[in-house]
Amino acid sequence: MLDTSDFAVLKMSTRRITALVRSTTRSNSLWLSQSVKSQTLSRITSTRQRRYPYLRRSPARILSLRLRCKTDRQKKAYSHAFEFAVKNRADRLPLLLLQAWMARQDTQNEPRICASIRSISSSEWEDRFQSLAAVGWSKEDLDHWIWILSGEDGDLRVQRFLSTETPKPLFLVMLLARSDERFRKAESLLSLMEYTSKHYFNRKSQSSDNDLALPDSEPTMDVSKFLLFLRRIVNHVRRSWPRSIVTVARFAADYIRGIPSGTDANGYHLKCRVFNTALQLFKQPAATQPIANMEFNWRAQKFLLAMSDNLDKPLIINKTSYRAVRQVMIGLKKSKTERAVAVRYAKSWPPYRQDFDGLDAKRTPEDDHSRSVKAGVLMKEAGYQDGHYDQALGALGGMSADSPTIQTRSLPPKEWKGDEQDRNLYTQWAMRVRATRNRQEAWKVFNEFGSKTSKSPNVQVYAEMFIKLHARSLPPTSTSLPGDSRESLPIHDANYSEYELARLSPPTVTELYDEMVSRGVKPEGHCLHTLLINASSLEEAYRYLRDSGFDAATVNSIALFKEPSYQALRRIPLLVFKSYIQLLCALQPNRRGREKIPTEELSRIRHAIKLAGLRLRPGTTEGFTFRPPWSIILRALARPHICVLNGTQVNNDAEALSISMNIVSHVQKTAGIDADMFIYLCRTAQKAAVSRLGSREESLEESSTRETLLVPLADSVLRTLKTMFSQLTASVEHVSAPIGPAHLHTYMRTLAFLEDTTAMKELLQWMLTHKLHIDKEAERIGNRGHALIAKTLCAFQAFAGPSLTYEEQEYMAYQMENANGTIGSWRSPTPEEVHNYVQSDLHGGSERLQQRVLAKLWYTSSQQDNGEAIAMTSI
């Protein structure tokens, strides 16, 4: 017997099935052959459970695993799942797609899978292909999807996916957006979201079975699948394009608006569910520069909040979403009001606000609350109770339960849930320690909270105290506001006696560490990370690793001059591995004049490169997604005085540039480059050029006649930098590119040292074309952003200006005056401004480069004059 759903599918698909069967008969007869008729009727009349059974392993998940596998080792690791898939004969569309795809692959090294695929007869393949008509697809559609999945990377697969307007099943969209996919172009994600919005939003009809869409009736993406898709998109965005999170917010808002309200409360409930889940997803920090990019997280959340306010019935914000908003707010720069409060902090502890004038005296304590604290007040007014975690956020926002604290710009702490919810008390303790100005205040809070609660500190609390002890002290003349950075502000101890000072003084790092270990607390997580990156020697770092629970064999395997296996390195968590790489780079020595540095010290950064290459090797998920170790190494190589070999400074800096080029070449093929790597390579190239300029003692005439390049392998460096800049700015028309005034200034100077005037002109033209974007970036940074734009124009005028003709200079000035922009105006710098810019370079590289440029122009001009004089004489 057929149930109602089977009958509906049968009725809806009759015409399509008949047309397909007729096309597969050998003759043009209108009558069906008996064998085809039997097979077709067998398929049609099979029960739903038989054709689409529940499988304990998701076919789409297995298909995703197959797509991820690049090596035989990876295929072997998931062989059980693949064997399960090829042996199953259900009509699930992802399963049929996987089997057809694997049938075209070389499976000689997978004998069981190869045998299972070969066991499928031709008639069975034909029968299963004909069954596609029951859901509106054909064998040609299946071939097209296999072609899509066969793309080399995520960008190519999305490009193929969008190459035709033919309908495609929803599971294929979900597959392309999976979290372990690698995208190099932001347009791929944007196009995928646009396609999803166009084809799966605001649709009334939905397939009744397994996301199998009919070409004339595409399925609406239900809430569960949309939230899964949204999580995957957010994961990609926070990893590579954190500024695009605002675009994702618009995407989520469109979906929420498209949910029909209906007459019951279900539609409203679904809207609230998507709304709150999106607010919570948008709190996730970016993978690179998480605090600096937190303002984009806030823009995304603010967009959703504004959308909710504009609805006829505003959506309900739950407690977790209130917390998500507060977690983002504590990472924002202080507003004007918050800065005014920070200036009025008393120097004593607790930091009560001081009244500077009559207006201050009229302000209530509530007026001084930060945005994060005010959001907490709104949460309580909405009926949600305060917990330890909320009080921890309050401490970072500038207000604890009983007294003010230092409003501290920070990433949100970890929130413990479920059975571990009580550990949020220690989170509150740790954040109270963090929300102080110096180590003395931190030590006071460290002890007072323990006395008040009769608790012993855990590793999270110790980690915050270690951070305070390791923090660099700011000079008394610093203008930094409390809480803006991790540096320690001056200690206010003028009124304390020597006894009181001794009592309040915190212990040393060694003393506190010994106390922690004696209490049975092991260094782990963020505490171990803090200790490792601040260790004074490798031996000290090895002690921390052993105390944290790593066995001696694992610790010894990463020591200098060791050859660890990949399996040994995989036993080390990525955060710990990154911390060790950071320590190796920090301990790489600087040059000491002519003193010869021991090989053991010189080999640290090369050992870091070797370990990173082994741990983050190509073909692995970590190798394709985890780039911080490479960025740390490139930053170290860009250090002004780093020593990588004994010899002259010229050879040393050239070697640093060569190593950087090799790393960039490797990363471009694996995890991909980012804006930080671009600026580090620029600085390393500049450093190599300045050292070569400083080593020359010949006259200007000799300098101008030589064709020796300032930067070794200048052509290769130039090509690499142009490629990196092109990749980083490819999405500027669609999303906010990560290139700002600092990158443009550094790139312009680097092109000058590479002596490529044409490239400098092209860069200036790009800046003029995208002036609106650059002005927005400058405005976001503040006064420093506009100053960097002025410096970039000065650099162009100083090093490229002398070679411009009068007509070119006039045209550039005209373009600057008429460039589109609403925030600021650009102009050509005056000769005095150019001179001041050149002289502001304390290393002297700008002045020597300008002299070289002028000398070359003078020599070229004199040679032309001599040639013309000889020609006139011969006449």
JSON list of C-alpha atoms in Angstrom, two decimals, residues 788-858:
[
{"chain": "A", "resi": 788, "resn": "LEU", "atom": "CA", "xyz": [49.58, 57.99, 6.93]},
{"chain": "A", "resi": 789, "resn": "ILE", "atom": "CA", "xyz": [47.77, 59.00, 3.74]},
{"chain": "A", "resi": 790, "resn": "ALA", "atom": "CA", "xyz": [49.75, 62.26, 3.73]},
{"chain": "A", "resi": 791, "resn": "LYS", "atom": "CA", "xyz": [52.96, 60.30, 4.26]},
{"chain": "A", "resi": 792, "resn": "THR", "atom": "CA", "xyz": [52.10, 58.01, 1.35]},
{"chain": "A", "resi": 793, "resn": "LEU", "atom": "CA", "xyz": [51.67, 61.01, -0.95]},
{"chain": "A", "resi": 794, "resn": "CYS", "atom": "CA", "xyz": [54.95, 62.47, 0.35]},
{"chain": "A", "resi": 795, "resn": "ALA", "atom": "CA", "xyz": [56.73, 59.17, -0.35]},
{"chain": "A", "resi": 796, "resn": "PHE", "atom": "CA", "xyz": [55.44, 59.19, -3.92]},
{"chain": "A", "resi": 797, "resn": "GLN", "atom": "CA", "xyz": [56.51, 62.79, -4.44]},
{"chain": "A", "resi": 798, "resn": "ALA", "atom": "CA", "xyz": [59.95, 62.24, -2.86]},
{"chain": "A", "resi": 799, "resn": "PHE", "atom": "CA", "xyz": [60.94, 59.11, -4.81]},
{"chain": "A", "resi": 800, "resn": "ALA", "atom": "CA", "xyz": [58.79, 59.15, -7.97]},
{"chain": "A", "resi": 801, "resn": "GLY", "atom": "CA", "xyz": [58.03, 62.85, -8.31]},
{"chain": "A", "resi": 802, "resn": "PRO", "atom": "CA", "xyz": [61.46, 63.86, -9.71]},
{"chain": "A", "resi": 803, "resn": "SER", "atom": "CA", "xyz": [61.02, 61.51, -12.67]},
{"chain": "A", "resi": 804, "resn": "LEU", "atom": "CA", "xyz": [57.57, 62.82, -13.60]},
{"chain": "A", "resi": 805, "resn": "THR", "atom": "CA", "xyz": [57.12, 65.23, -16.44]},
{"chain": "A", "resi": 806, "resn": "TYR", "atom": "CA", "xyz": [55.37, 68.53, -15.85]},
{"chain": "A", "resi": 807, "resn": "GLU", "atom": "CA", "xyz": [52.26, 67.23, -17.58]},
{"chain": "A", "resi": 808, "resn": "GLU", "atom": "CA", "xyz": [52.20, 64.10, -15.37]},
{"chain": "A", "resi": 809, "resn": "GLN", "atom": "CA", "xyz": [52.52, 66.17, -12.21]},
{"chain": "A", "resi": 810, "resn": "GLU", "atom": "CA", "xyz": [49.70, 68.45, -13.26]},
{"chain": "A", "resi": 811, "resn": "TYR", "atom": "CA", "xyz": [47.50, 65.49, -14.12]},
{"chain": "A", "resi": 812, "resn": "MET", "atom": "CA", "xyz": [48.18, 63.85, -10.74]},
{"chain": "A", "resi": 813, "resn": "ALA", "atom": "CA", "xyz": [47.34, 67.08, -8.92]},
{"chain": "A", "resi": 814, "resn": "TYR", "atom": "CA", "xyz": [44.13, 67.43, -10.93]},
{"chain": "A", "resi": 815, "resn": "GLN", "atom": "CA", "xyz": [43.11, 63.85, -10.10]},
{"chain": "A", "resi": 816, "resn": "MET", "atom": "CA", "xyz": [43.69, 64.40, -6.39]},
{"chain": "A", "resi": 817, "resn": "GLU", "atom": "CA", "xyz": [41.58, 67.52, -6.33]},
{"chain": "A", "resi": 818, "resn": "ASN", "atom": "CA", "xyz": [38.73, 65.86, -8.22]},
{"chain": "A", "resi": 819, "resn": "ALA", "atom": "CA", "xyz": [38.85, 62.38, -6.70]},
{"chain": "A", "resi": 820, "resn": "ASN", "atom": "CA", "xyz": [35.56, 61.13, -5.32]},
{"chain": "A", "resi": 821, "resn": "GLY", "atom": "CA", "xyz": [35.33, 61.26, -1.57]},
{"chain": "A", "resi": 822, "resn": "THR", "atom": "CA", "xyz": [33.19, 62.78, 1.09]},
{"chain": "A", "resi": 823, "resn": "ILE", "atom": "CA", "xyz": [35.39, 62.50, 4.18]},
{"chain": "A", "resi": 824, "resn": "GLY", "atom": "CA", "xyz": [38.68, 64.16, 3.35]},
{"chain": "A", "resi": 825, "resn": "SER", "atom": "CA", "xyz": [40.45, 65.95, 0.52]},
{"chain": "A", "resi": 826, "resn": "TRP", "atom": "CA", "xyz": [43.86, 65.05, -0.86]},
{"chain": "A", "resi": 827, "resn": "ARG", "atom": "CA", "xyz": [46.44, 67.38, -2.35]},
{"chain": "A", "resi": 828, "resn": "SER", "atom": "CA", "xyz": [49.98, 67.20, -3.63]},
{"chain": "A", "resi": 829, "resn": "PRO", "atom": "CA", "xyz": [52.47, 67.76, -0.79]},
{"chain": "A", "resi": 830, "resn": "THR", "atom": "CA", "xyz": [54.59, 70.91, -0.78]},
{"chain": "A", "resi": 831, "resn": "PRO", "atom": "CA", "xyz": [58.41, 70.73, -1.18]},
{"chain": "A", "resi": 832, "resn": "GLU", "atom": "CA", "xyz": [58.75, 71.57, 2.51]},
{"chain": "A", "resi": 833, "resn": "GLU", "atom": "CA", "xyz": [56.46, 68.70, 3.52]},
{"chain": "A", "resi": 834, "resn": "VAL", "atom": "CA", "xyz": [58.40, 66.30, 1.30]},
{"chain": "A", "resi": 835, "resn": "HIS", "atom": "CA", "xyz": [61.68, 67.47, 2.84]},
{"chain": "A", "resi": 836, "resn": "ASN", "atom": "CA", "xyz": [60.36, 67.02, 6.38]},
{"chain": "A", "resi": 837, "resn": "TYR", "atom": "CA", "xyz": [59.12, 63.55, 5.48]},
{"chain": "A", "resi": 838, "resn": "VAL", "atom": "CA", "xyz": [62.52, 62.50, 4.14]},
{"chain": "A", "resi": 839, "resn": "GLN", "atom": "CA", "xyz": [64.34, 63.91, 7.16]},
{"chain": "A", "resi": 840, "resn": "SER", "atom": "CA", "xyz": [61.98, 62.20, 9.60]},
{"chain": "A", "resi": 841, "resn": "ASP", "atom": "CA", "xyz": [63.48, 58.81, 8.70]},
{"chain": "A", "resi": 842, "resn": "LEU", "atom": "CA", "xyz": [65.89, 58.31, 11.60]},
{"chain": "A", "resi": 843, "resn": "HIS", "atom": "CA", "xyz": [67.70, 55.46, 9.83]},
{"chain": "A", "resi": 844, "resn": "GLY", "atom": "CA", "xyz": [68.62, 57.74, 6.94]},
{"chain": "A", "resi": 845, "resn": "GLY", "atom": "CA", "xyz": [67.33, 55.37, 4.29]},
{"chain": "A", "resi": 846, "resn": "SER", "atom": "CA", "xyz": [64.89, 57.89, 2.79]},
{"chain": "A", "resi": 847, "resn": "GLU", "atom": "CA", "xyz": [67.54, 60.57, 2.36]},
{"chain": "A", "resi": 848, "resn": "ARG", "atom": "CA", "xyz": [70.04, 58.18, 0.75]},
{"chain": "A", "resi": 849, "resn": "LEU", "atom": "CA", "xyz": [67.34, 56.80, -1.56]},
{"chain": "A", "resi": 850, "resn": "GLN", "atom": "CA", "xyz": [66.30, 60.30, -2.64]},
{"chain": "A", "resi": 851, "resn": "GLN", "atom": "CA", "xyz": [69.94, 61.17, -3.35]},
{"chain": "A", "resi": 852, "resn": "ARG", "atom": "CA", "xyz": [70.26, 58.03, -5.46]},
{"chain": "A", "resi": 853, "resn": "VAL", "atom": "CA", "xyz": [67.10, 58.89, -7.40]},
{"chain": "A", "resi": 854, "resn": "LEU", "atom": "CA", "xyz": [68.28, 62.45, -8.10]},
{"chain": "A", "resi": 855, "resn": "ALA", "atom": "CA", "xyz": [71.78, 61.28, -9.02]},
{"chain": "A", "resi": 856, "resn": "LYS", "atom": "CA", "xyz": [70.40, 58.80, -11.54]},
{"chain": "A", "resi": 857, "resn": "LEU", "atom": "CA", "xyz": [68.22, 61.47, -13.11]},
{"chain": "A", "resi": 858, "resn": "TRP", "atom": "CA", "xyz": [71.16, 63.88, -13.28]}
]
